[in-house]
PDB file of C-alpha atoms in Angstrom:
ATOM      1  CA  UNK A 221     -18.201 -23.043  14.305  1.00  0.00           C
ATOM      2  CA  UNK A 222     -18.896 -26.648  12.485  1.00  0.00           C
ATOM      3  CA  UNK A 223     -17.106 -29.218  11.003  1.00  0.00           C
ATOM      4  CA  UNK A 224     -16.944 -29.283   7.702  1.00  0.00           C
ATOM      5  CA  UNK A 225     -15.242 -25.380   7.390  1.00  0.00           C
ATOM      6  CA  UNK A 226     -11.801 -25.078   4.791  1.00  0.00           C
ATOM      7  CA  UNK A 227      -8.651 -24.187   5.455  1.00  0.00           C
ATOM      8  CA  UNK A 228      -5.286 -24.337   3.631  1.00  0.00           C
ATOM      9  CA  UNK A 229      -2.382 -25.747   4.339  1.00  0.00           C
ATOM     10  CA  UNK A 230       0.691 -25.282   2.972  1.00  0.00           C
ATOM     11  CA  UNK A 231       3.004 -28.557   3.543  1.00  0.00           C
ATOM     12  CA  UNK A 232       5.476 -28.518   0.441  1.00  0.00           C
ATOM     13  CA  UNK A 233       8.444 -30.830   1.928  1.00  0.00           C
ATOM     14  CA  UNK A 234       7.886 -34.206   3.288  1.00  0.00           C
ATOM     15  CA  UNK A 235       4.572 -34.645   5.584  1.00  0.00           C
ATOM     16  CA  UNK A 236       4.787 -32.348   8.317  1.00  0.00           C
ATOM     17  CA  UNK A 237       8.461 -31.430   7.439  1.00  0.00           C
ATOM     18  CA  UNK A 238       9.026 -28.206   5.798  1.00  0.00           C
ATOM     19  CA  UNK A 239      12.350 -26.367   4.653  1.00  0.00           C
ATOM     20  CA  UNK A 240      11.671 -22.994   4.219  1.00  0.00           C
ATOM     21  CA  UNK A 241      12.746 -21.165   0.801  1.00  0.00           C
ATOM     22  CA  UNK A 242      14.231 -17.823   0.293  1.00  0.00           C
ATOM     23  CA  UNK A 243      10.842 -15.652   0.903  1.00  0.00           C
ATOM     24  CA  UNK A 244       7.978 -16.211   3.520  1.00  0.00           C
ATOM     25  CA  UNK A 245       6.533 -19.393   3.552  1.00  0.00           C
ATOM     26  CA  UNK A 246       3.539 -20.506   4.895  1.00  0.00           C
ATOM     27  CA  UNK A 247       0.356 -22.742   5.945  1.00  0.00           C
ATOM     28  CA  UNK A 248      -3.056 -21.289   5.616  1.00  0.00           C
ATOM     29  CA  UNK A 249      -6.349 -21.626   7.554  1.00  0.00           C
ATOM     30  CA  UNK A 250      -8.884 -19.501   6.110  1.00  0.00           C
ATOM     31  CA  UNK A 251     -12.635 -19.546   6.556  1.00  0.00           C
ATOM     32  CA  UNK A 252     -14.577 -19.280   2.685  1.00  0.00           C
ATOM     33  CA  UNK A 253     -17.557 -16.937   3.741  1.00  0.00           C
ATOM     34  CA  UNK A 254     -18.014 -13.682   2.093  1.00  0.00           C
ATOM     35  CA  UNK A 255     -21.737 -12.107   1.980  1.00  0.00           C
ATOM     36  CA  UNK A 256     -20.886  -8.816   0.524  1.00  0.00           C
ATOM     37  CA  UNK A 257     -23.968  -6.585   0.699  1.00  0.00           C
ATOM     38  CA  UNK A 258     -24.846  -4.286  -2.394  1.00  0.00           C
ATOM     39  CA  UNK A 259     -24.284  -0.612  -2.261  1.00  0.00           C
ATOM     40  CA  UNK A 260     -27.215   1.272  -2.595  1.00  0.00           C
ATOM     41  CA  UNK A 261     -27.776   1.461  -6.541  1.00  0.00           C
ATOM     42  CA  UNK A 262     -30.118   3.435  -8.777  1.00  0.00           C
ATOM     43  CA  UNK A 263     -32.075   2.837 -11.033  1.00  0.00           C
ATOM     44  CA  UNK A 264     -29.942   1.067 -14.720  1.00  0.00           C
ATOM     45  CA  UNK A 265     -28.372   4.282 -16.051  1.00  0.00           C
ATOM     46  CA  UNK A 266     -25.924   4.020 -19.394  1.00  0.00           C
ATOM     47  CA  UNK A 267     -23.512   6.523 -20.370  1.00  0.00           C
ATOM     48  CA  UNK A 268     -23.314   6.615 -24.158  1.00  0.00           C
ATOM     49  CA  UNK A 269     -20.000   4.902 -25.615  1.00  0.00           C
ATOM     50  CA  UNK A 270     -19.315   8.514 -27.431  1.00  0.00           C
ATOM     51  CA  UNK A 271     -18.862  10.309 -24.258  1.00  0.00           C
ATOM     52  CA  UNK A 272     -17.210   7.637 -23.040  1.00  0.00           C
ATOM     53  CA  UNK A 273     -14.428   7.890 -25.340  1.00  0.00           C
ATOM     54  CA  UNK A 274     -14.351  11.875 -24.392  1.00  0.00           C
ATOM     55  CA  UNK A 275     -13.091  10.402 -20.341  1.00  0.00           C
ATOM     56  CA  UNK A 276     -12.066   7.603 -21.923  1.00  0.00           C
ATOM     57  CA  UNK A 277      -7.642   8.447 -20.815  1.00  0.00           C
ATOM     58  CA  UNK A 278      -5.537   7.560 -24.334  1.00  0.00           C
ATOM     59  CA  UNK A 279      -2.517   6.413 -21.661  1.00  0.00           C
ATOM     60  CA  UNK A 280      -4.642   4.128 -18.710  1.00  0.00           C
ATOM     61  CA  UNK A 281      -7.851   3.614 -21.406  1.00  0.00           C
ATOM     62  CA  UNK A 282      -9.331   3.985 -18.073  1.00  0.00           C
ATOM     63  CA  UNK A 283     -11.844   7.284 -17.086  1.00  0.00           C
ATOM     64  CA  UNK A 284     -10.510  10.522 -16.093  1.00  0.00           C
ATOM     65  CA  UNK A 285     -10.819  12.255 -13.528  1.00  0.00           C
ATOM     66  CA  UNK A 286     -10.295  16.751 -12.320  1.00  0.00           C
ATOM     67  CA  UNK A 287      -8.187  17.515 -13.264  1.00  0.00           C
ATOM     68  CA  UNK A 288      -8.198  17.027 -16.563  1.00  0.00           C
ATOM     69  CA  UNK A 289      -5.091  18.873 -18.797  1.00  0.00           C
ATOM     70  CA  UNK A 290      -5.150  19.275 -22.381  1.00  0.00           C
ATOM     71  CA  UNK A 291      -2.535  20.028 -24.805  1.00  0.00           C
ATOM     72  CA  UNK A 292      -2.906  22.729 -26.958  1.00  0.00           C
ATOM     73  CA  UNK A 293      -4.317  20.531 -29.957  1.00  0.00           C
ATOM     74  CA  UNK A 294      -7.000  19.742 -27.105  1.00  0.00           C
ATOM     75  CA  UNK A 295      -6.204  16.214 -26.823  1.00  0.00           C
ATOM     76  CA  UNK A 296      -6.836  15.125 -23.317  1.00  0.00           C
ATOM     77  CA  UNK A 297      -5.020  13.431 -20.539  1.00  0.00           C
ATOM     78  CA  UNK A 298      -5.598  12.623 -16.862  1.00  0.00           C
ATOM     79  CA  UNK A 299      -3.832  13.798 -14.414  1.00  0.00           C
ATOM     80  CA  UNK A 300      -1.976   9.957 -13.200  1.00  0.00           C
ATOM     81  CA  UNK A 301      -0.906  10.148 -16.392  1.00  0.00           C
ATOM     82  CA  UNK A 302       0.743  13.374 -17.190  1.00  0.00           C
ATOM     83  CA  UNK A 303       4.308  12.749 -15.588  1.00  0.00           C
ATOM     84  CA  UNK A 304       4.971   9.510 -16.877  1.00  0.00           C
ATOM     85  CA  UNK A 305       4.583  11.294 -20.697  1.00  0.00           C
ATOM     86  CA  UNK A 306       7.063  13.984 -19.491  1.00  0.00           C
ATOM     87  CA  UNK A 307       4.904  16.510 -20.260  1.00  0.00           C
ATOM     88  CA  UNK A 308       3.813  15.309 -23.850  1.00  0.00           C
ATOM     89  CA  UNK A 309       0.752  14.816 -24.932  1.00  0.00           C
ATOM     90  CA  UNK A 310       0.713  11.284 -26.552  1.00  0.00           C
ATOM     91  CA  UNK A 311      -1.937  11.565 -29.600  1.00  0.00           C
ATOM     92  CA  UNK A 312       0.396  14.744 -30.921  1.00  0.00           C
ATOM     93  CA  UNK A 313       4.272  15.009 -29.195  1.00  0.00           C
ATOM     94  CA  UNK A 314       2.778  18.323 -28.252  1.00  0.00           C
ATOM     95  CA  UNK A 315       3.688  20.282 -24.686  1.00  0.00           C
ATOM     96  CA  UNK A 316       1.003  19.693 -22.426  1.00  0.00           C
ATOM     97  CA  UNK A 317       1.583  22.411 -20.000  1.00  0.00           C
ATOM     98  CA  UNK A 318      -1.154  23.322 -17.556  1.00  0.00           C
ATOM     99  CA  UNK A 319      -4.084  23.387 -19.721  1.00  0.00           C
ATOM    100  CA  UNK A 320      -6.935  22.575 -18.051  1.00  0.00           C
ATOM    101  CA  UNK A 321     -10.068  21.168 -19.846  1.00  0.00           C
ATOM    102  CA  UNK A 322     -12.771  22.546 -17.796  1.00  0.00           C
ATOM    103  CA  UNK A 323     -15.755  21.608 -20.859  1.00  0.00           C
ATOM    104  CA  UNK A 324     -14.445  18.106 -20.152  1.00  0.00           C
ATOM    105  CA  UNK A 325     -15.118  18.329 -16.755  1.00  0.00           C
ATOM    106  CA  UNK A 326     -18.567  20.206 -16.501  1.00  0.00           C
ATOM    107  CA  UNK A 327     -19.813  17.321 -18.294  1.00  0.00           C
ATOM    108  CA  UNK A 328     -17.945  14.600 -16.291  1.00  0.00           C
ATOM    109  CA  UNK A 329     -19.500  15.560 -13.260  1.00  0.00           C
ATOM    110  CA  UNK A 330     -23.258  15.939 -14.620  1.00  0.00           C
ATOM    111  CA  UNK A 331     -22.927  11.854 -15.605  1.00  0.00           C
ATOM    112  CA  UNK A 332     -23.249   8.366 -13.555  1.00  0.00           C
ATOM    113  CA  UNK A 333     -21.438   5.324 -13.540  1.00  0.00           C
ATOM    114  CA  UNK A 334     -21.424   2.215 -13.416  1.00  0.00           C
ATOM    115  CA  UNK A 335     -19.049   0.720 -10.857  1.00  0.00           C
ATOM    116  CA  UNK A 336     -15.845  -0.076 -12.750  1.00  0.00           C
ATOM    117  CA  UNK A 337     -16.380  -3.850 -10.692  1.00  0.00           C
ATOM    118  CA  UNK A 338     -19.662  -5.015 -12.089  1.00  0.00           C
ATOM    119  CA  UNK A 339     -18.000  -8.247 -13.942  1.00  0.00           C
ATOM    120  CA  UNK A 340     -17.366  -9.437  -9.809  1.00  0.00           C
ATOM    121  CA  UNK A 341     -21.144  -8.323  -9.287  1.00  0.00           C
ATOM    122  CA  UNK A 342     -21.453  -4.876  -8.026  1.00  0.00           C
ATOM    123  CA  UNK A 343     -24.652  -3.691  -9.752  1.00  0.00           C
ATOM    124  CA  UNK A 344     -23.749  -0.004  -8.504  1.00  0.00           C
ATOM    125  CA  UNK A 345     -24.819   3.136 -10.701  1.00  0.00           C
ATOM    126  CA  UNK A 346     -22.793   6.529  -9.175  1.00  0.00           C
ATOM    127  CA  UNK A 347     -22.493   9.851  -9.862  1.00  0.00           C
ATOM    128  CA  UNK A 348     -18.667  10.383 -10.976  1.00  0.00           C
ATOM    129  CA  UNK A 349     -17.109  12.688  -8.249  1.00  0.00           C
ATOM    130  CA  UNK A 350     -18.853   9.396  -5.997  1.00  0.00           C
ATOM    131  CA  UNK A 351     -17.402   7.120  -7.384  1.00  0.00           C
ATOM    132  CA  UNK A 352     -13.970   6.848  -7.158  1.00  0.00           C
ATOM    133  CA  UNK A 353     -14.800   6.455  -3.323  1.00  0.00           C
ATOM    134  CA  UNK A 354     -17.519   3.907  -3.591  1.00  0.00           C
ATOM    135  CA  UNK A 355     -15.069   1.557  -5.993  1.00  0.00           C
ATOM    136  CA  UNK A 356     -12.197   1.733  -2.527  1.00  0.00           C
ATOM    137  CA  UNK A 357     -14.685   0.581  -0.959  1.00  0.00           C
ATOM    138  CA  UNK A 358     -16.385  -1.864  -2.518  1.00  0.00           C
ATOM    139  CA  UNK A 359     -17.810  -5.275  -1.423  1.00  0.00           C
ATOM    140  CA  UNK A 360     -17.728  -6.306  -4.555  1.00  0.00           C
ATOM    141  CA  UNK A 361     -13.537  -5.490  -4.610  1.00  0.00           C
ATOM    142  CA  UNK A 362     -10.991  -8.226  -5.786  1.00  0.00           C
ATOM    143  CA  UNK A 363      -8.975  -8.978  -3.543  1.00  0.00           C
ATOM    144  CA  UNK A 364      -4.780  -8.887  -3.477  1.00  0.00           C
ATOM    145  CA  UNK A 365      -3.393 -13.251  -3.676  1.00  0.00           C
ATOM    146  CA  UNK A 366      -2.692 -13.858   0.716  1.00  0.00           C
ATOM    147  CA  UNK A 367      -0.236 -15.875  -0.763  1.00  0.00           C
ATOM    148  CA  UNK A 368       2.549 -15.658   1.987  1.00  0.00           C
ATOM    149  CA  UNK A 369       5.087 -17.044   0.158  1.00  0.00           C
ATOM    150  CA  UNK A 370       6.192 -14.537  -2.688  1.00  0.00           C
ATOM    151  CA  UNK A 371       4.934 -10.573  -3.809  1.00  0.00           C
ATOM    152  CA  UNK A 372       1.676 -12.204  -6.067  1.00  0.00           C
ATOM    153  CA  UNK A 373       0.571 -10.166  -7.791  1.00  0.00           C
ATOM    154  CA  UNK A 374      -2.781 -12.510  -8.670  1.00  0.00           C
ATOM    155  CA  UNK A 375      -6.011 -10.002  -7.969  1.00  0.00           C
ATOM    156  CA  UNK A 376      -9.708 -12.159  -8.228  1.00  0.00           C
ATOM    157  CA  UNK A 377     -13.071 -13.134  -6.067  1.00  0.00           C
ATOM    158  CA  UNK A 378     -12.767 -15.517  -2.940  1.00  0.00           C
ATOM    159  CA  UNK A 379     -13.519 -18.517  -5.433  1.00  0.00           C
ATOM    160  CA  UNK A 380     -11.034 -17.884  -8.073  1.00  0.00           C
ATOM    161  CA  UNK A 381      -7.684 -17.570  -5.575  1.00  0.00           C
ATOM    162  CA  UNK A 382      -8.855 -20.490  -3.533  1.00  0.00           C
ATOM    163  CA  UNK A 383      -8.425 -22.475  -6.746  1.00  0.00           C
ATOM    164  CA  UNK A 384      -5.325 -19.648  -7.635  1.00  0.00           C
ATOM    165  CA  UNK A 385      -3.639 -20.807  -3.569  1.00  0.00           C
ATOM    166  CA  UNK A 386      -4.323 -24.679  -4.812  1.00  0.00           C
ATOM    167  CA  UNK A 387      -3.307 -24.400  -8.099  1.00  0.00           C
ATOM    168  CA  UNK A 388      -0.441 -22.222  -8.185  1.00  0.00           C
ATOM    169  CA  UNK A 389       0.730 -22.077  -5.165  1.00  0.00           C
ATOM    170  CA  UNK A 390       0.258 -25.919  -3.285  1.00  0.00           C
ATOM    171  CA  UNK A 391      -1.383 -25.320  -0.495  1.00  0.00           C
ATOM    172  CA  UNK A 392      -3.097 -28.615   0.400  1.00  0.00           C
ATOM    173  CA  UNK A 393      -6.982 -27.299   1.774  1.00  0.00           C
ATOM    174  CA  UNK A 394      -7.977 -29.595   4.528  1.00  0.00           C
ATOM    175  CA  UNK A 395     -11.893 -29.760   6.015  1.00  0.00           C
ATOM    176  CA  UNK A 396     -12.699 -29.381   9.538  1.00  0.00           C
ATOM    177  CA  UNK A 397     -12.497 -26.244  12.422  1.00  0.00           C
ATOM    178  CA  UNK A 398      -9.413 -27.691  14.321  1.00  0.00           C
ATOM    179  CA  UNK A 399      -6.016 -27.841  12.499  1.00  0.00           C
ATOM    180  CA  UNK A 400      -2.441 -29.551  14.170  1.00  0.00           C
ATOM    181  CA  UNK A 401       0.610 -28.495  12.132  1.00  0.00           C
ATOM    182  CA  UNK A 402       4.368 -29.409  13.236  1.00  0.00           C
ATOM    183  CA  UNK A 403       7.228 -27.429  12.265  1.00  0.00           C
ATOM    184  CA  UNK A 404      10.581 -29.176  12.103  1.00  0.00           C
ATOM    185  CA  UNK A 405      14.031 -27.861  11.671  1.00  0.00           C
ATOM    186  CA  UNK A 406      17.262 -30.052  12.502  1.00  0.00           C
ATOM    187  CA  UNK A 407      18.713 -26.796  11.951  1.00  0.00           C
ATOM    188  CA  UNK A 408      17.134 -23.526  13.605  1.00  0.00           C
ATOM    189  CA  UNK A 409      19.272 -20.642  13.008  1.00  0.00           C
ATOM    190  CA  UNK A 410      18.788 -21.347   9.420  1.00  0.00           C
ATOM    191  CA  UNK A 411      15.624 -19.572  10.027  1.00  0.00           C
ATOM    192  CA  UNK A 412      14.879 -15.957   9.138  1.00  0.00           C
ATOM    193  CA  UNK A 413      11.522 -15.760   7.445  1.00  0.00           C
ATOM    194  CA  UNK A 414       9.972 -18.747   7.488  1.00  0.00           C
ATOM    195  CA  UNK A 415       6.340 -18.288   7.425  1.00  0.00           C
ATOM    196  CA  UNK A 416       2.318 -20.090   7.261  1.00  0.00           C
ATOM    197  CA  UNK A 417      -0.954 -18.854   6.676  1.00  0.00           C
ATOM    198  CA  UNK A 418      -2.106 -19.828  10.251  1.00  0.00           C
ATOM    199  CA  UNK A 419       0.729 -17.262   9.199  1.00  0.00           C
ATOM    200  CA  UNK A 420       3.688 -18.323  11.218  1.00  0.00           C
ATOM    201  CA  UNK A 421       6.914 -16.491  10.736  1.00  0.00           C
ATOM    202  CA  UNK A 422      10.510 -16.639  12.267  1.00  0.00           C
ATOM    203  CA  UNK A 423      12.148 -13.638  12.845  1.00  0.00           C
ATOM    204  CA  UNK A 424       9.982 -10.519  13.372  1.00  0.00           C
ATOM    205  CA  UNK A 425      11.981  -7.992  13.236  1.00  0.00           C
ATOM    206  CA  UNK A 426      15.065  -8.312  15.108  1.00  0.00           C
ATOM    207  CA  UNK A 427      13.695 -10.274  17.174  1.00  0.00           C
ATOM    208  CA  UNK A 428      13.780 -13.831  17.342  1.00  0.00           C
ATOM    209  CA  UNK A 429      11.306 -15.215  17.483  1.00  0.00           C
ATOM    210  CA  UNK A 430       8.089 -16.939  15.588  1.00  0.00           C
ATOM    211  CA  UNK A 431       4.543 -14.790  15.498  1.00  0.00           C
ATOM    212  CA  UNK A 432       1.537 -16.714  14.478  1.00  0.00           C
ATOM    213  CA  UNK A 433      -1.972 -15.473  13.639  1.00  0.00           C
ATOM    214  CA  UNK A 434      -5.334 -16.736  11.226  1.00  0.00           C
ATOM    215  CA  UNK A 435      -6.381 -14.574   8.155  1.00  0.00           C
ATOM    216  CA  UNK A 436      -9.826 -15.058   7.235  1.00  0.00           C
ATOM    217  CA  UNK A 437     -10.879 -15.713   3.710  1.00  0.00           C
ATOM    218  CA  UNK A 438     -13.338 -12.220   3.091  1.00  0.00           C
ATOM    219  CA  UNK A 439     -13.342  -9.174   4.146  1.00  0.00           C
ATOM    220  CA  UNK A 440     -12.804  -7.576   7.649  1.00  0.00           C
ATOM    221  CA  UNK A 441     -16.986  -6.993   8.200  1.00  0.00           C
ATOM    222  CA  UNK A 442     -17.176 -10.735   7.898  1.00  0.00           C
ATOM    223  CA  UNK A 443     -13.985 -12.017   9.592  1.00  0.00           C
ATOM    224  CA  UNK A 444     -14.952 -10.756  12.781  1.00  0.00           C
ATOM    225  CA  UNK A 445     -18.051 -12.981  13.546  1.00  0.00           C
ATOM    226  CA  UNK A 446     -15.498 -15.225  14.321  1.00  0.00           C
ATOM    227  CA  UNK A 447     -13.008 -16.406  16.645  1.00  0.00           C
ATOM    228  CA  UNK A 448     -10.064 -18.648  16.645  1.00  0.00           C
ATOM    229  CA  UNK A 449      -7.018 -20.159  19.587  1.00  0.00           C
ATOM    230  CA  UNK A 450      -3.518 -21.259  18.833  1.00  0.00           C
ATOM    231  CA  UNK A 451      -2.623 -23.382  21.432  1.00  0.00           C
ATOM    232  CA  UNK A 452       2.345 -24.121  21.115  1.00  0.00           C
ATOM    233  CA  UNK A 453       3.911 -26.247  23.723  1.00  0.00           C
ATOM    234  CA  UNK A 454       6.294 -29.234  25.212  1.00  0.00           C
ATOM    235  CA  UNK A 455       7.995 -30.811  28.234  1.00  0.00           C
ATOM    236  CA  UNK A 456       4.114 -29.993  30.357  1.00  0.00           C
ATOM    237  CA  UNK A 457       4.490 -25.960  29.260  1.00  0.00           C
ATOM    238  CA  UNK A 458       2.281 -24.564  26.876  1.00  0.00           C
ATOM    239  CA  UNK A 459       1.811 -20.783  25.117  1.00  0.00           C
ATOM    240  CA  UNK A 460      -2.502 -20.248  23.977  1.00  0.00           C
ATOM    241  CA  UNK A 461      -3.841 -17.430  22.408  1.00  0.00           C
ATOM    242  CA  UNK A 462      -7.223 -16.207  21.301  1.00  0.00           C
ATOM    243  CA  UNK A 463      -7.877 -14.076  19.080  1.00  0.00           C
ATOM    244  CA  UNK A 464      -9.760 -12.885  15.773  1.00  0.00           C
ATOM    245  CA  UNK A 465      -8.824 -13.066  12.446  1.00  0.00           C
ATOM    246  CA  UNK A 466      -7.886 -10.660  10.377  1.00  0.00           C
ATOM    247  CA  UNK A 467      -8.889  -9.726   6.080  1.00  0.00           C
ATOM    248  CA  UNK A 468      -6.791 -10.842   3.884  1.00  0.00           C
ATOM    249  CA  UNK A 469      -7.906  -7.374   2.863  1.00  0.00           C
ATOM    250  CA  UNK A 470      -4.530  -6.514   5.677  1.00  0.00           C
ATOM    251  CA  UNK A 471      -0.891  -8.652   4.379  1.00  0.00           C
ATOM    252  CA  UNK A 472       0.566 -10.534   5.921  1.00  0.00           C
ATOM    253  CA  UNK A 473       3.420  -8.503   6.802  1.00  0.00           C
ATOM    254  CA  UNK A 474       0.968  -5.929   8.152  1.00  0.00           C
ATOM    255  CA  UNK A 475      -0.760  -8.572  10.270  1.00  0.00           C
ATOM    256  CA  UNK A 476       2.855  -9.291  11.218  1.00  0.00           C
ATOM    257  CA  UNK A 477       4.444  -6.322  11.767  1.00  0.00           C
ATOM    258  CA  UNK A 478       1.333  -4.879  14.272  1.00  0.00           C
ATOM    259  CA  UNK A 479       2.696  -8.523  16.772  1.00  0.00           C
ATOM    260  CA  UNK A 480      -1.720  -9.908  16.109  1.00  0.00           C
ATOM    261  CA  UNK A 481      -0.624 -13.224  16.990  1.00  0.00           C
ATOM    262  CA  UNK A 482       1.066 -15.769  19.606  1.00  0.00           C
ATOM    263  CA  UNK A 483       4.642 -14.598  19.586  1.00  0.00           C
ATOM    264  CA  UNK A 484       7.445 -17.163  20.634  1.00  0.00           C
ATOM    265  CA  UNK A 485      10.678 -16.188  21.961  1.00  0.00           C
ATOM    266  CA  UNK A 486      13.174 -18.014  19.758  1.00  0.00           C
ATOM    267  CA  UNK A 487      14.728 -19.820  24.016  1.00  0.00           C
ATOM    268  CA  UNK A 488      10.723 -20.507  24.505  1.00  0.00           C
ATOM    269  CA  UNK A 489      10.388 -21.820  21.033  1.00  0.00           C
ATOM    270  CA  UNK A 490      13.579 -24.319  21.406  1.00  0.00           C
ATOM    271  CA  UNK A 491      12.781 -25.259  25.319  1.00  0.00           C
ATOM    272  CA  UNK A 492       9.196 -26.865  23.575  1.00  0.00           C
ATOM    273  CA  UNK A 493      11.435 -28.803  21.265  1.00  0.00           C
ATOM    274  CA  UNK A 494      12.815 -31.139  24.465  1.00  0.00           C
ATOM    275  CA  UNK A 495      16.119 -32.470  23.369  1.00  0.00           C
ATOM    276  CA  UNK A 496      19.633 -31.214  22.977  1.00  0.00           C
ATOM    277  CA  UNK A 497      18.393 -27.600  21.537  1.00  0.00           C
ATOM    278  CA  UNK A 498      19.641 -27.911  18.649  1.00  0.00           C
ATOM    279  CA  UNK A 499      16.457 -28.672  16.704  1.00  0.00           C
ATOM    280  CA  UNK A 500      13.313 -27.047  16.435  1.00  0.00           C
ATOM    281  CA  UNK A 501      10.196 -29.199  17.059  1.00  0.00           C
ATOM    282  CA  UNK A 502       6.656 -26.948  16.742  1.00  0.00           C
ATOM    283  CA  UNK A 503       3.578 -29.126  17.031  1.00  0.00           C
ATOM    284  CA  UNK A 504       1.366 -25.458  16.373  1.00  0.00           C
ATOM    285  CA  UNK A 505      -2.566 -26.726  17.745  1.00  0.00           C
ATOM    286  CA  UNK A 506      -5.672 -24.634  16.790  1.00  0.00           C
ATOM    287  CA  UNK A 507      -9.158 -24.002  16.525  1.00  0.00           C
ATOM    288  CA  UNK A 508     -11.407 -22.066  15.072  1.00  0.00           C
ATOM    289  CA  UNK A 509     -15.475 -20.607  16.065  1.00  0.00           C
ATOM    290  CA  UNK A 510     -18.799 -18.871  15.225  1.00  0.00           C
ATOM    291  CA  UNK A 511     -19.434 -15.812  17.246  1.00  0.00           C
TER     292      UNK A 511
END
């Protein structure tokens, strides 16, 4: 892979020194490549605003899918919101019961709708009953923030997330297809959950180990076009991992718990650090390339 590809590294203390916060800490090595293929689309069809209003749930304001419930006065609500209103109509407060609005369900079945991710670039028009399946797999659906240091709820496309990572999580951007990161901790036994992305996590389950892996800023089908290697060592020894990056569609926790990365036992990490095994000094180097 040619140099110039960006990766991200979160160094929130002094240069080359990271003191982990109470939650996970992370450094990202991320490929900013997205080339989703458009789904098969139908000619642009429009649904009248009045029909849209009929199919809009009064609670969540999204299109209702069968089963569509109604109260005795004819007010409708989607199945997901019915438990949230404690079986009371949000419009007239009458009990909802188990009345189905079959007429509206039939109307809905005859319509085509645009993908809800049209603002992100999807131009597909889909039958009512196919829309949900498409949206669960739509190449234009937004990504969750991949930052491993918090339960961030931000979603967006790749350019938005790149800006978000730099501006809100203070992730530093680096150029090139190789990287060299140093982790120093004066008391390694104080570290419980320190994470980079390149994600290096301390304490995998109950085992005192580190795991390092990369995630790709894009979908899984694009991530599979790349490979990467990680290397850590010291005192004349080294460990090497060669793998395929996972997509950021997979959370850092999911990748970590699958053991899909370079795993380093704590005793080995301390041996690599040298000295009297009282200070942890790990240098993780790596390379990313396109197959």
